[in-house]
C-alpha atoms as a printed R data frame, in Angstrom:
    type eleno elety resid chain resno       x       y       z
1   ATOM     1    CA   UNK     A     1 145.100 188.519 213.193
2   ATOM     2    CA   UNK     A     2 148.082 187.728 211.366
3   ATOM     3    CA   UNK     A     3 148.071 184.007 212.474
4   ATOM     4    CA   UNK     A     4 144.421 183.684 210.556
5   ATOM     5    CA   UNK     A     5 145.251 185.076 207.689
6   ATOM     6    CA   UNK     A     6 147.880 182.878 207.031
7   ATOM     7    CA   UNK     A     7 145.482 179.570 208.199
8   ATOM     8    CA   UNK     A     8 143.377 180.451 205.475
9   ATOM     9    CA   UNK     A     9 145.749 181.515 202.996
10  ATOM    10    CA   UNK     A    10 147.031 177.781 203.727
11  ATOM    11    CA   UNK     A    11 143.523 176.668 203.789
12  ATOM    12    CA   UNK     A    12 142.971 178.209 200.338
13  ATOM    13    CA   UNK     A    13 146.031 176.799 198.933
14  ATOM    14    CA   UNK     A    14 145.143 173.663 199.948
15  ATOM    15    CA   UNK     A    15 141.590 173.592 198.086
16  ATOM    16    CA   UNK     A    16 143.232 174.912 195.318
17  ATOM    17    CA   UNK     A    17 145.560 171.617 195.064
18  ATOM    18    CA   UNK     A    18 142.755 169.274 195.160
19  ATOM    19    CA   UNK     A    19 140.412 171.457 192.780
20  ATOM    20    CA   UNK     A    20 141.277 169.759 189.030
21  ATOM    21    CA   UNK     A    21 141.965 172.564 186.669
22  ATOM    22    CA   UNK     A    22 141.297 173.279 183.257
23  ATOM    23    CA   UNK     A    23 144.326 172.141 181.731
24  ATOM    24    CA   UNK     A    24 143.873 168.637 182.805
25  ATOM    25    CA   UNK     A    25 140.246 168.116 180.785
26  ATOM    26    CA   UNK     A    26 140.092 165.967 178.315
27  ATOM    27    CA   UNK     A    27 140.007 167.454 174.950
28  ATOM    28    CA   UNK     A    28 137.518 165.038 172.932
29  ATOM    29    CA   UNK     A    29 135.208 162.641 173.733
30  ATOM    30    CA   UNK     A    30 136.022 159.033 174.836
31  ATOM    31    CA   UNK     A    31 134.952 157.491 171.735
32  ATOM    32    CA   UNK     A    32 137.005 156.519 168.550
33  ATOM    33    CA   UNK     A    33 134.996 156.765 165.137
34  ATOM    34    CA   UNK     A    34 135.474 154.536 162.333
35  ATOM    35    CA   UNK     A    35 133.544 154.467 158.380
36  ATOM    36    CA   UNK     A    36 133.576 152.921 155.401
37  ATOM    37    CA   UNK     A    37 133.041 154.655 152.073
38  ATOM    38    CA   UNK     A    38 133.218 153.457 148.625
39  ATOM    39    CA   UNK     A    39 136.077 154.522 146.821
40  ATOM    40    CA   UNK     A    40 134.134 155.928 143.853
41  ATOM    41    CA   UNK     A    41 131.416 158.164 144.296
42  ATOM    42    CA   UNK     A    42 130.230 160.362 141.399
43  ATOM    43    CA   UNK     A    43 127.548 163.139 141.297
44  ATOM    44    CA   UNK     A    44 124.045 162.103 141.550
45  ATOM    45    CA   UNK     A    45 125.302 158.783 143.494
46  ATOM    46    CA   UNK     A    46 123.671 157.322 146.393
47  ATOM    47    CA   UNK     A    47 125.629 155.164 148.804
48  ATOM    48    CA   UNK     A    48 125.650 153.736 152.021
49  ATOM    49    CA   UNK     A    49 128.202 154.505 154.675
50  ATOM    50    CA   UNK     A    50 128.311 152.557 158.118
51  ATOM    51    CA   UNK     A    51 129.551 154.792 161.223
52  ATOM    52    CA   UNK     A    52 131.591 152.733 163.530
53  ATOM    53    CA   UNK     A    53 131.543 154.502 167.348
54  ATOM    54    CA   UNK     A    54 133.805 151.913 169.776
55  ATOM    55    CA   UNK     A    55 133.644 153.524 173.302
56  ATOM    56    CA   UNK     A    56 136.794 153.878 174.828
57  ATOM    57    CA   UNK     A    57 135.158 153.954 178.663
58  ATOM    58    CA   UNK     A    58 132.154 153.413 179.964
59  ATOM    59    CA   UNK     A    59 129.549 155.627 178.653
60  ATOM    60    CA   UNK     A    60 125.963 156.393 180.067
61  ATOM    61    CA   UNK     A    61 124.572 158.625 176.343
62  ATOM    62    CA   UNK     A    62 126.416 158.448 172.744
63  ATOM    63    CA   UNK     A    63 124.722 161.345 170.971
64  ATOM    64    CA   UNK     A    64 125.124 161.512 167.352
65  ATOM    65    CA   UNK     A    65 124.457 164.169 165.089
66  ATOM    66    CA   UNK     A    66 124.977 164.427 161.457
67  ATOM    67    CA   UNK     A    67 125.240 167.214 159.172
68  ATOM    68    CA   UNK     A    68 125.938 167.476 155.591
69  ATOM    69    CA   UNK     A    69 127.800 170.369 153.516
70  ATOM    70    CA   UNK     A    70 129.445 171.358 150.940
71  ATOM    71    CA   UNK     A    71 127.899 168.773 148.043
72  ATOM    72    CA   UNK     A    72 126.393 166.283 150.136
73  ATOM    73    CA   UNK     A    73 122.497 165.590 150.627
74  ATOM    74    CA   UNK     A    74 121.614 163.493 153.633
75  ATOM    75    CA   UNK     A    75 118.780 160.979 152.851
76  ATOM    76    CA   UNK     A    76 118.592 159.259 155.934
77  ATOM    77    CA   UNK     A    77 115.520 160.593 158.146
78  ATOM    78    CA   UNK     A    78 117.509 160.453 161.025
79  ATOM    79    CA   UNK     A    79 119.994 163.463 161.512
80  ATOM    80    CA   UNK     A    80 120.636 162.366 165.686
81  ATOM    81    CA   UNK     A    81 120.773 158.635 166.894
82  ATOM    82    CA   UNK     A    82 121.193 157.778 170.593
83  ATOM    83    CA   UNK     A    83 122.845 155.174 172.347
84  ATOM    84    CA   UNK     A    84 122.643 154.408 176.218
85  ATOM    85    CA   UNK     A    85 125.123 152.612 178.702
86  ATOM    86    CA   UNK     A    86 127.792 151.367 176.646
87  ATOM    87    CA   UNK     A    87 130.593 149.359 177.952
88  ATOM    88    CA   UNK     A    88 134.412 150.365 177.578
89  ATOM    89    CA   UNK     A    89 135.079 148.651 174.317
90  ATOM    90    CA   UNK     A    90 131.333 148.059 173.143
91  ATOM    91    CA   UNK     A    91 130.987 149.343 169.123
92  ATOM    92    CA   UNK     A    92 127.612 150.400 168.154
93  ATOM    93    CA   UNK     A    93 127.298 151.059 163.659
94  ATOM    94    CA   UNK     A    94 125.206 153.408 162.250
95  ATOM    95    CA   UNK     A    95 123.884 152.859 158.559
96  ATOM    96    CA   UNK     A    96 123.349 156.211 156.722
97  ATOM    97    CA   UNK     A    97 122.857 156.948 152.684
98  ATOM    98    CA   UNK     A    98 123.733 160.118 150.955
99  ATOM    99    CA   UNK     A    99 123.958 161.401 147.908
100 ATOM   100    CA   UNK     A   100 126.908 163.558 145.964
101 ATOM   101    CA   UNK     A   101 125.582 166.830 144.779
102 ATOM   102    CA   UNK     A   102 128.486 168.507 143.712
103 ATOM   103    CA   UNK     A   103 130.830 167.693 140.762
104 ATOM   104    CA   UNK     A   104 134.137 167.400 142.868
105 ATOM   105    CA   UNK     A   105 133.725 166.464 146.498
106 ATOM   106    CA   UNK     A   106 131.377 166.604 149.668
107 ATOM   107    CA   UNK     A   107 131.411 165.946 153.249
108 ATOM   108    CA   UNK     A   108 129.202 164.441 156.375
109 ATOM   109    CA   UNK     A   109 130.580 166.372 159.745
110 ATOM   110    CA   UNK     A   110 129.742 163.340 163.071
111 ATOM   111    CA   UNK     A   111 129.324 164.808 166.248
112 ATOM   112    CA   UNK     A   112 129.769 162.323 169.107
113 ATOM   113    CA   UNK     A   113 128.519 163.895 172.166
114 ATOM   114    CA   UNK     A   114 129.159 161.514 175.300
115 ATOM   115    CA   UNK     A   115 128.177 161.616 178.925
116 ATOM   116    CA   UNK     A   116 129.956 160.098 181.764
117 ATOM   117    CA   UNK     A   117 129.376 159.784 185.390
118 ATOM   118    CA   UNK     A   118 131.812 163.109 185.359
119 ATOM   119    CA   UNK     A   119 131.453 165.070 182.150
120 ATOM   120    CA   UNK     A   120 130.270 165.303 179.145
121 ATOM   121    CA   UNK     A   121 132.505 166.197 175.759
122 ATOM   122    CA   UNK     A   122 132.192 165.698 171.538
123 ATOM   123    CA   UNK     A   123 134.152 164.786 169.239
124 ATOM   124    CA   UNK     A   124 133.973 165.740 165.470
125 ATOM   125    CA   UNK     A   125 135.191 164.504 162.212
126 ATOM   126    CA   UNK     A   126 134.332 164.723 158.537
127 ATOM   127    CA   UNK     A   127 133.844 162.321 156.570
128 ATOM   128    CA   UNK     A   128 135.039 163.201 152.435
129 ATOM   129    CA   UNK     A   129 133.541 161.793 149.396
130 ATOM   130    CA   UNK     A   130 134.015 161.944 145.763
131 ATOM   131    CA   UNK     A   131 137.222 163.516 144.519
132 ATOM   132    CA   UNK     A   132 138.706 164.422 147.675
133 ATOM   133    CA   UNK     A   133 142.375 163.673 145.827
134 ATOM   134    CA   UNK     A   134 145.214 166.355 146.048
135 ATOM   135    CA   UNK     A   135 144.011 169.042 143.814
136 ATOM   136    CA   UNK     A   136 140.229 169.637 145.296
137 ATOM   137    CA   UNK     A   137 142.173 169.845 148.710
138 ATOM   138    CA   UNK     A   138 144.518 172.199 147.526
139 ATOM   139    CA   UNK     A   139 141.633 174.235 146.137
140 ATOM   140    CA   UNK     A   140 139.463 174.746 149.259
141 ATOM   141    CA   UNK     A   141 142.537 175.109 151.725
142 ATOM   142    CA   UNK     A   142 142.211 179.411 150.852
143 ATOM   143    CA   UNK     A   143 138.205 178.847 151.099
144 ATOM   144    CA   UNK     A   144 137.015 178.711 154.237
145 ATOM   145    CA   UNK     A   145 133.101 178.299 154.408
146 ATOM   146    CA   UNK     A   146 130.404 179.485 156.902
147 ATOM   147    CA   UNK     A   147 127.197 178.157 157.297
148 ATOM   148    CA   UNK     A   148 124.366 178.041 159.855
149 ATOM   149    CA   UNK     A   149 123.375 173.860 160.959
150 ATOM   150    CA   UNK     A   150 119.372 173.373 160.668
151 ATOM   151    CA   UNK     A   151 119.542 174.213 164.339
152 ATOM   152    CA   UNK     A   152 120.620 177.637 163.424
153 ATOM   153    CA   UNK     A   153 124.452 177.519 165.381
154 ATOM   154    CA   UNK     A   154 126.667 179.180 162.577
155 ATOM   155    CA   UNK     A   155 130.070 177.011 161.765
156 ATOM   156    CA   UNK     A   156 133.094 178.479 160.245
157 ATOM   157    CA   UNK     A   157 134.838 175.162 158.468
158 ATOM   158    CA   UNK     A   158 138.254 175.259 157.943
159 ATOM   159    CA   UNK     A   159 140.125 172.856 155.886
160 ATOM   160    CA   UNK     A   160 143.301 170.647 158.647
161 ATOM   161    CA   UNK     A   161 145.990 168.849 157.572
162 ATOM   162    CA   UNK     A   162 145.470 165.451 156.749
163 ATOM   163    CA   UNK     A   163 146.394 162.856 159.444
């Protein structure tokens, strides 16, 4: 009896080893994201940003979604874009317009959802315009803001540090 219990204790140990664990996931998705903005924007504007995605491994789906807060209106009709079977290194740009609604600053959150042979993971970033100097960051670093997407999932943003 005892001599089974230790083969599969051993057994177990053994599938254990060759199980990957949690802390060896990737964190973000295997894409880096790029954009251009012009350097003025001032309320009431309307400008055009291109979104750069470069895929940093081969990719089978790119999802993007796009969501505006805090001062921003998006006006282009499209708030997800796909993209299939990129190749490691392959770019793909995405043309979007929005406008500045609020008197200081607004931001465009970018999801990039991608799916690999093995997982799937999303990466996020905001994108600032207007004012987004010293002071307005200053400002909104005590006010963190909740909201609910158009798909209804409620997001608590909190201002990071800049990079």
């Amino acid at each position: 009896m005892r001599g089974t219990e230790t083969v599969t204790l051993f057994i177990y140990f053994m599938f254990l080893c060759l199980v990957p664990t949690v802390l060896e996931a990737k964190t973000t998705a295997p894409v880096t994201i790029e954009y251009t903005v012009p350097k003025t924007v001032q309320t009431g504007d309307t400008v055009s940003t291109v979104i750069y995605f470069i895929a940093q491994t081969d990719l089978e789906v790119l999802k993007i979604s796009l969501e505006p807060y805090r001062g921003l209106k998006l006006l282009s009709k499209k708030k997800e874009t796909f993209f299939f079977d990129l190749k490691k290194g392959e770019r793909r740009d995405l043309e979007i317009e929005i406008q500045l609604t609020d008197p200081e600053i607004g931001y465009l959150s970018v999801f990039a959802t991608t799916e690999t042979m093995r997982s799937t993971s999303t990466k996020s970033i905001a994108i600032p315009y207007g004012a987004a100097g010293v002071l307005t960051r200053e400002k909104l670093k005590s006010s963190n803001s909740a909201f609910k997407r158009s798909e209804g999932e409620a997001l608590i943003l909190m201002p990071g540090d800049p990079r």
